[in-house]
PDB file of C-alpha atoms in Angstrom:
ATOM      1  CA  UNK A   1      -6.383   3.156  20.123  1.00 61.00           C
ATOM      2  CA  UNK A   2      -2.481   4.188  19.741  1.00 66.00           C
ATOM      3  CA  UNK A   3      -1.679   5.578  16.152  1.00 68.00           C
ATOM      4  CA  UNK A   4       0.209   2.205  15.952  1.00 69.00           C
ATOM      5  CA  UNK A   5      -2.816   0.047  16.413  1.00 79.00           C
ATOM      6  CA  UNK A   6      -4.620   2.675  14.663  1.00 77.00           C
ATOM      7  CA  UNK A   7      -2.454   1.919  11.656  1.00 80.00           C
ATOM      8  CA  UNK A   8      -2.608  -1.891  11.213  1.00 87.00           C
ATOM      9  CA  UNK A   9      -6.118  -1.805  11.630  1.00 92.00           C
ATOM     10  CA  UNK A  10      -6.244   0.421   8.664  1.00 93.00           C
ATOM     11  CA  UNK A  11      -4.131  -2.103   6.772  1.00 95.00           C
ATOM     12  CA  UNK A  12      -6.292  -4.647   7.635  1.00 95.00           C
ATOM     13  CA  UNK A  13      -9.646  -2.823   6.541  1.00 95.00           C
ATOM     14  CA  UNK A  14      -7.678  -1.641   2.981  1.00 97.00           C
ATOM     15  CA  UNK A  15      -7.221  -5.514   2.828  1.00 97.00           C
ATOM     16  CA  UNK A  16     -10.642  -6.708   2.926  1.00 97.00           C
ATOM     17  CA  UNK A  17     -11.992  -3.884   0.931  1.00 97.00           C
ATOM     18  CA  UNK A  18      -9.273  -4.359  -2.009  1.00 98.00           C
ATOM     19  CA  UNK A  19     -10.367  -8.338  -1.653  1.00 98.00           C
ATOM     20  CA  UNK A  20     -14.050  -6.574  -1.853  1.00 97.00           C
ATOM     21  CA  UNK A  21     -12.990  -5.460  -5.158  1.00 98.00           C
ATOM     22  CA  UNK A  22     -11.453  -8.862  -6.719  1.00 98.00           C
ATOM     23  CA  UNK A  23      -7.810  -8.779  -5.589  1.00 98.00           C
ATOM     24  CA  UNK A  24      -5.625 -10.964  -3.887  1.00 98.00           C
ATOM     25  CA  UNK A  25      -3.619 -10.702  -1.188  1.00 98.00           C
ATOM     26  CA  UNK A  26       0.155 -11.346  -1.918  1.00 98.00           C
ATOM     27  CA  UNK A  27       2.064 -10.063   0.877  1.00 97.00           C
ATOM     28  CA  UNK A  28       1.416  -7.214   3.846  1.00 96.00           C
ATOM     29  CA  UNK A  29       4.003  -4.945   5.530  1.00 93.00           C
ATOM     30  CA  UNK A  30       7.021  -6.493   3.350  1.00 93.00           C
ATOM     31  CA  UNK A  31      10.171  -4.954   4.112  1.00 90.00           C
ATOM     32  CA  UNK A  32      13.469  -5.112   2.463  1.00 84.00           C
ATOM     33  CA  UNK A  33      16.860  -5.460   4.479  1.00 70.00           C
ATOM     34  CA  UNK A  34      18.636  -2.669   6.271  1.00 67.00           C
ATOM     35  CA  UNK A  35      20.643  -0.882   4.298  1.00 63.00           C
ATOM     36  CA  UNK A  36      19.199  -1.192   1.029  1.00 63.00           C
ATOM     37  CA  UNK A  37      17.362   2.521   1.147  1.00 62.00           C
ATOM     38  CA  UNK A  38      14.065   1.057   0.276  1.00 64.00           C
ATOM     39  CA  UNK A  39      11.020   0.969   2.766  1.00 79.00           C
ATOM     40  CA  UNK A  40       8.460  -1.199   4.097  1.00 88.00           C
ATOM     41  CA  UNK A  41       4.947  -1.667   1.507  1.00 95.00           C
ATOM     42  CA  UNK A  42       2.086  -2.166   3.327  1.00 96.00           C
ATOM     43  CA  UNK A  43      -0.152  -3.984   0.874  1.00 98.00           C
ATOM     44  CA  UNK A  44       1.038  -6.133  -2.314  1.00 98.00           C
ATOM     45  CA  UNK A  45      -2.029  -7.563  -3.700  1.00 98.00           C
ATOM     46  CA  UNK A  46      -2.849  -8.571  -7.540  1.00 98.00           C
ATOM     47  CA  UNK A  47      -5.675  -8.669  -9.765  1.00 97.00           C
ATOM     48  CA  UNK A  48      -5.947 -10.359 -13.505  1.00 96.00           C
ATOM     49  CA  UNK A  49      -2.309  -9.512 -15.008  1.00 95.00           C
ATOM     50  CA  UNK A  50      -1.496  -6.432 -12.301  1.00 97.00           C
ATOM     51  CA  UNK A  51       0.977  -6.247  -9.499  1.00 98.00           C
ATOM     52  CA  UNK A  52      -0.208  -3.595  -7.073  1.00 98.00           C
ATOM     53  CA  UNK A  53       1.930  -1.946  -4.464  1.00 98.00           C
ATOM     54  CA  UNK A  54      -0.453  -0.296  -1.997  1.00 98.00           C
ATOM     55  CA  UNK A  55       0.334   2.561   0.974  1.00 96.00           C
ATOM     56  CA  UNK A  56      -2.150   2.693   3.432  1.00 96.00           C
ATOM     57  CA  UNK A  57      -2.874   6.040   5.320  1.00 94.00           C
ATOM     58  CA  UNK A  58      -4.940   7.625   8.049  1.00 92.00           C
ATOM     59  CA  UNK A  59      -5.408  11.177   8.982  1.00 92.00           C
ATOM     60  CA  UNK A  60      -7.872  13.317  10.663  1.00 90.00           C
ATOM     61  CA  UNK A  61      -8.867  13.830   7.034  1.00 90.00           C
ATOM     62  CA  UNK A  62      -8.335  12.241   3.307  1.00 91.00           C
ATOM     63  CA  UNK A  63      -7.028  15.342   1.794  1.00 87.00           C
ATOM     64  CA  UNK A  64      -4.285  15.405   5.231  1.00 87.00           C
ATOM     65  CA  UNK A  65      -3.693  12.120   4.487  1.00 89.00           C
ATOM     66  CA  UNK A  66      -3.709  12.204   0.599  1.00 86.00           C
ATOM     67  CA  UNK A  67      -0.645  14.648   1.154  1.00 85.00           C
ATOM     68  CA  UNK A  68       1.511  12.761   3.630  1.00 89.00           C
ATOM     69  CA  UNK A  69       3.415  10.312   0.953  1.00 89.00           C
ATOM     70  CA  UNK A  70       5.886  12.715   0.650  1.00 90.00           C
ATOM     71  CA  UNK A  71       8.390  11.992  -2.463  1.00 92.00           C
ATOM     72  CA  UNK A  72      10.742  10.449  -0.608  1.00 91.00           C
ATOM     73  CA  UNK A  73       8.580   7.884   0.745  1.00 90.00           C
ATOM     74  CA  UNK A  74       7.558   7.570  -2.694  1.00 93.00           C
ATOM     75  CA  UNK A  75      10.752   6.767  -4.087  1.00 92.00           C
ATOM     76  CA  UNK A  76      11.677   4.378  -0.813  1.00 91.00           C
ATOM     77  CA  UNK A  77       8.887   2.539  -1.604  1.00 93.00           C
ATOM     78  CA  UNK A  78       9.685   1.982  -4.915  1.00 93.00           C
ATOM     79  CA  UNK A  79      12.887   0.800  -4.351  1.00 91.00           C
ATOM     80  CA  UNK A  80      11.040  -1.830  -1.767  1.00 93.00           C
ATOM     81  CA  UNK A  81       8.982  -2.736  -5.024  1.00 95.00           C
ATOM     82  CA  UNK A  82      11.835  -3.407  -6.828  1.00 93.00           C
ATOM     83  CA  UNK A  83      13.516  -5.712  -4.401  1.00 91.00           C
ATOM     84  CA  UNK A  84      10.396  -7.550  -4.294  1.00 95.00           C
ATOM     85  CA  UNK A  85      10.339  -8.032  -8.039  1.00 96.00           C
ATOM     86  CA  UNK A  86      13.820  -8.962  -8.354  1.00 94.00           C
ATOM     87  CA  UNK A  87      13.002 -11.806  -5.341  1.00 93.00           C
ATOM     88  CA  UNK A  88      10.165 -13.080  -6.430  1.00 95.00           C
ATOM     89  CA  UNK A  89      10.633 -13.813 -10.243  1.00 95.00           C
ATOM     90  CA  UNK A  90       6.969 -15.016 -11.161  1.00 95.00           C
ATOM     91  CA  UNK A  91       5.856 -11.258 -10.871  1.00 96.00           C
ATOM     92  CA  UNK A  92       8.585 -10.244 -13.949  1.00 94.00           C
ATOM     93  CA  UNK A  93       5.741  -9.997 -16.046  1.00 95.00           C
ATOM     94  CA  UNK A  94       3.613  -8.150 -13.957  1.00 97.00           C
ATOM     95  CA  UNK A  95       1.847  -4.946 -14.457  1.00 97.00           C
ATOM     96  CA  UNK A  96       3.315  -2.849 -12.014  1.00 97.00           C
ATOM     97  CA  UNK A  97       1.085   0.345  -9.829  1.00 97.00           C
ATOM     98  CA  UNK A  98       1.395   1.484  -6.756  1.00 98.00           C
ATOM     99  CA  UNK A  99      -1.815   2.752  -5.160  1.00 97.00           C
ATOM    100  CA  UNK A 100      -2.774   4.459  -2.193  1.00 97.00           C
ATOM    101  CA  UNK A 101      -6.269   3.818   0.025  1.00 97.00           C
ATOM    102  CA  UNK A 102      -6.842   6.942   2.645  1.00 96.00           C
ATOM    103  CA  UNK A 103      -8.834   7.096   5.717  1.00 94.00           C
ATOM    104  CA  UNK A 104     -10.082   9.271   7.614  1.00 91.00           C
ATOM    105  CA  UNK A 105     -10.457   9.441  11.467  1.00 88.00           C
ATOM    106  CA  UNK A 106     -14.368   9.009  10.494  1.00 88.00           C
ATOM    107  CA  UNK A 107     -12.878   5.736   8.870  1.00 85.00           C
ATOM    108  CA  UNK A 108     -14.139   7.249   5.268  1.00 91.00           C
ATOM    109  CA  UNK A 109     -12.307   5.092   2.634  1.00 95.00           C
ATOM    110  CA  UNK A 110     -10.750   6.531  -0.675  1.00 95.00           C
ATOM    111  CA  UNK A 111      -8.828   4.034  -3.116  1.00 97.00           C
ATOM    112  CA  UNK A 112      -6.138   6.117  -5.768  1.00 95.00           C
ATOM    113  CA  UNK A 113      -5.421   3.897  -8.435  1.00 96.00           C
ATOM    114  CA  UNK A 114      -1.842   4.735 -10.035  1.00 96.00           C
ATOM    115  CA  UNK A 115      -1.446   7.268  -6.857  1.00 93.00           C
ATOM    116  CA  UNK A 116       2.596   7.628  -8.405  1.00 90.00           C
TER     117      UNK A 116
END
């Protein structure tokens, strides 16, 4: 499986196993227009009053993978979470976070809650 492939599929797992856990799904790989400086999210999903922003990454190992969200990408996808916001008004209110789940190439799952 390409790293591309390899990728979505771990969106897709982060999915169910944040729907597992009592969320909902309210958008996947949502990116804002060219331009704008801000970045694609992978996950937006919610649960009781909260608006998380999820990043989704696999590496040969959590702790490799744990360090790849650099600050930049960070800050990019913050940006993306504003636009979002400021599009879709019903989430004002929102409790904003921005998670991460990891993976590693043994598919071993890790969920960081408040991540940055």
């Amino acid at each position: 499986m390409n790293s591309y492939r390899s990728g979505h599929f771990a969106e897709f797992i982060a999915l169910i196993f944040l729907r597992l856990h009592g969320y909902k799904k309210v958008a996947t790989n949502y990116v804002t227009g060219k331009g704008t400086g801000a970045g694609e999210i992978d996950l937006i999903v919610s649960k009781n009053n909260a608006l998380v922003f999820v990043e989704v990454k696999k590496r040969q190992d959590i702790n490799i993978a744990a360090y790849s969200i650099l600050p930049k990408q960070q800050q990019r996808i913050r940006r993306a979470a504003e636009s979002f916001i400021a599009t879709h008004k019903i989430y004002q209110n929102s409790d904003i976070r921005f998670d991460v789940i990891l993976f590693s190439n043994t598919w071993k799952i890790k969920h960081l809650k408040n991540a940055f």
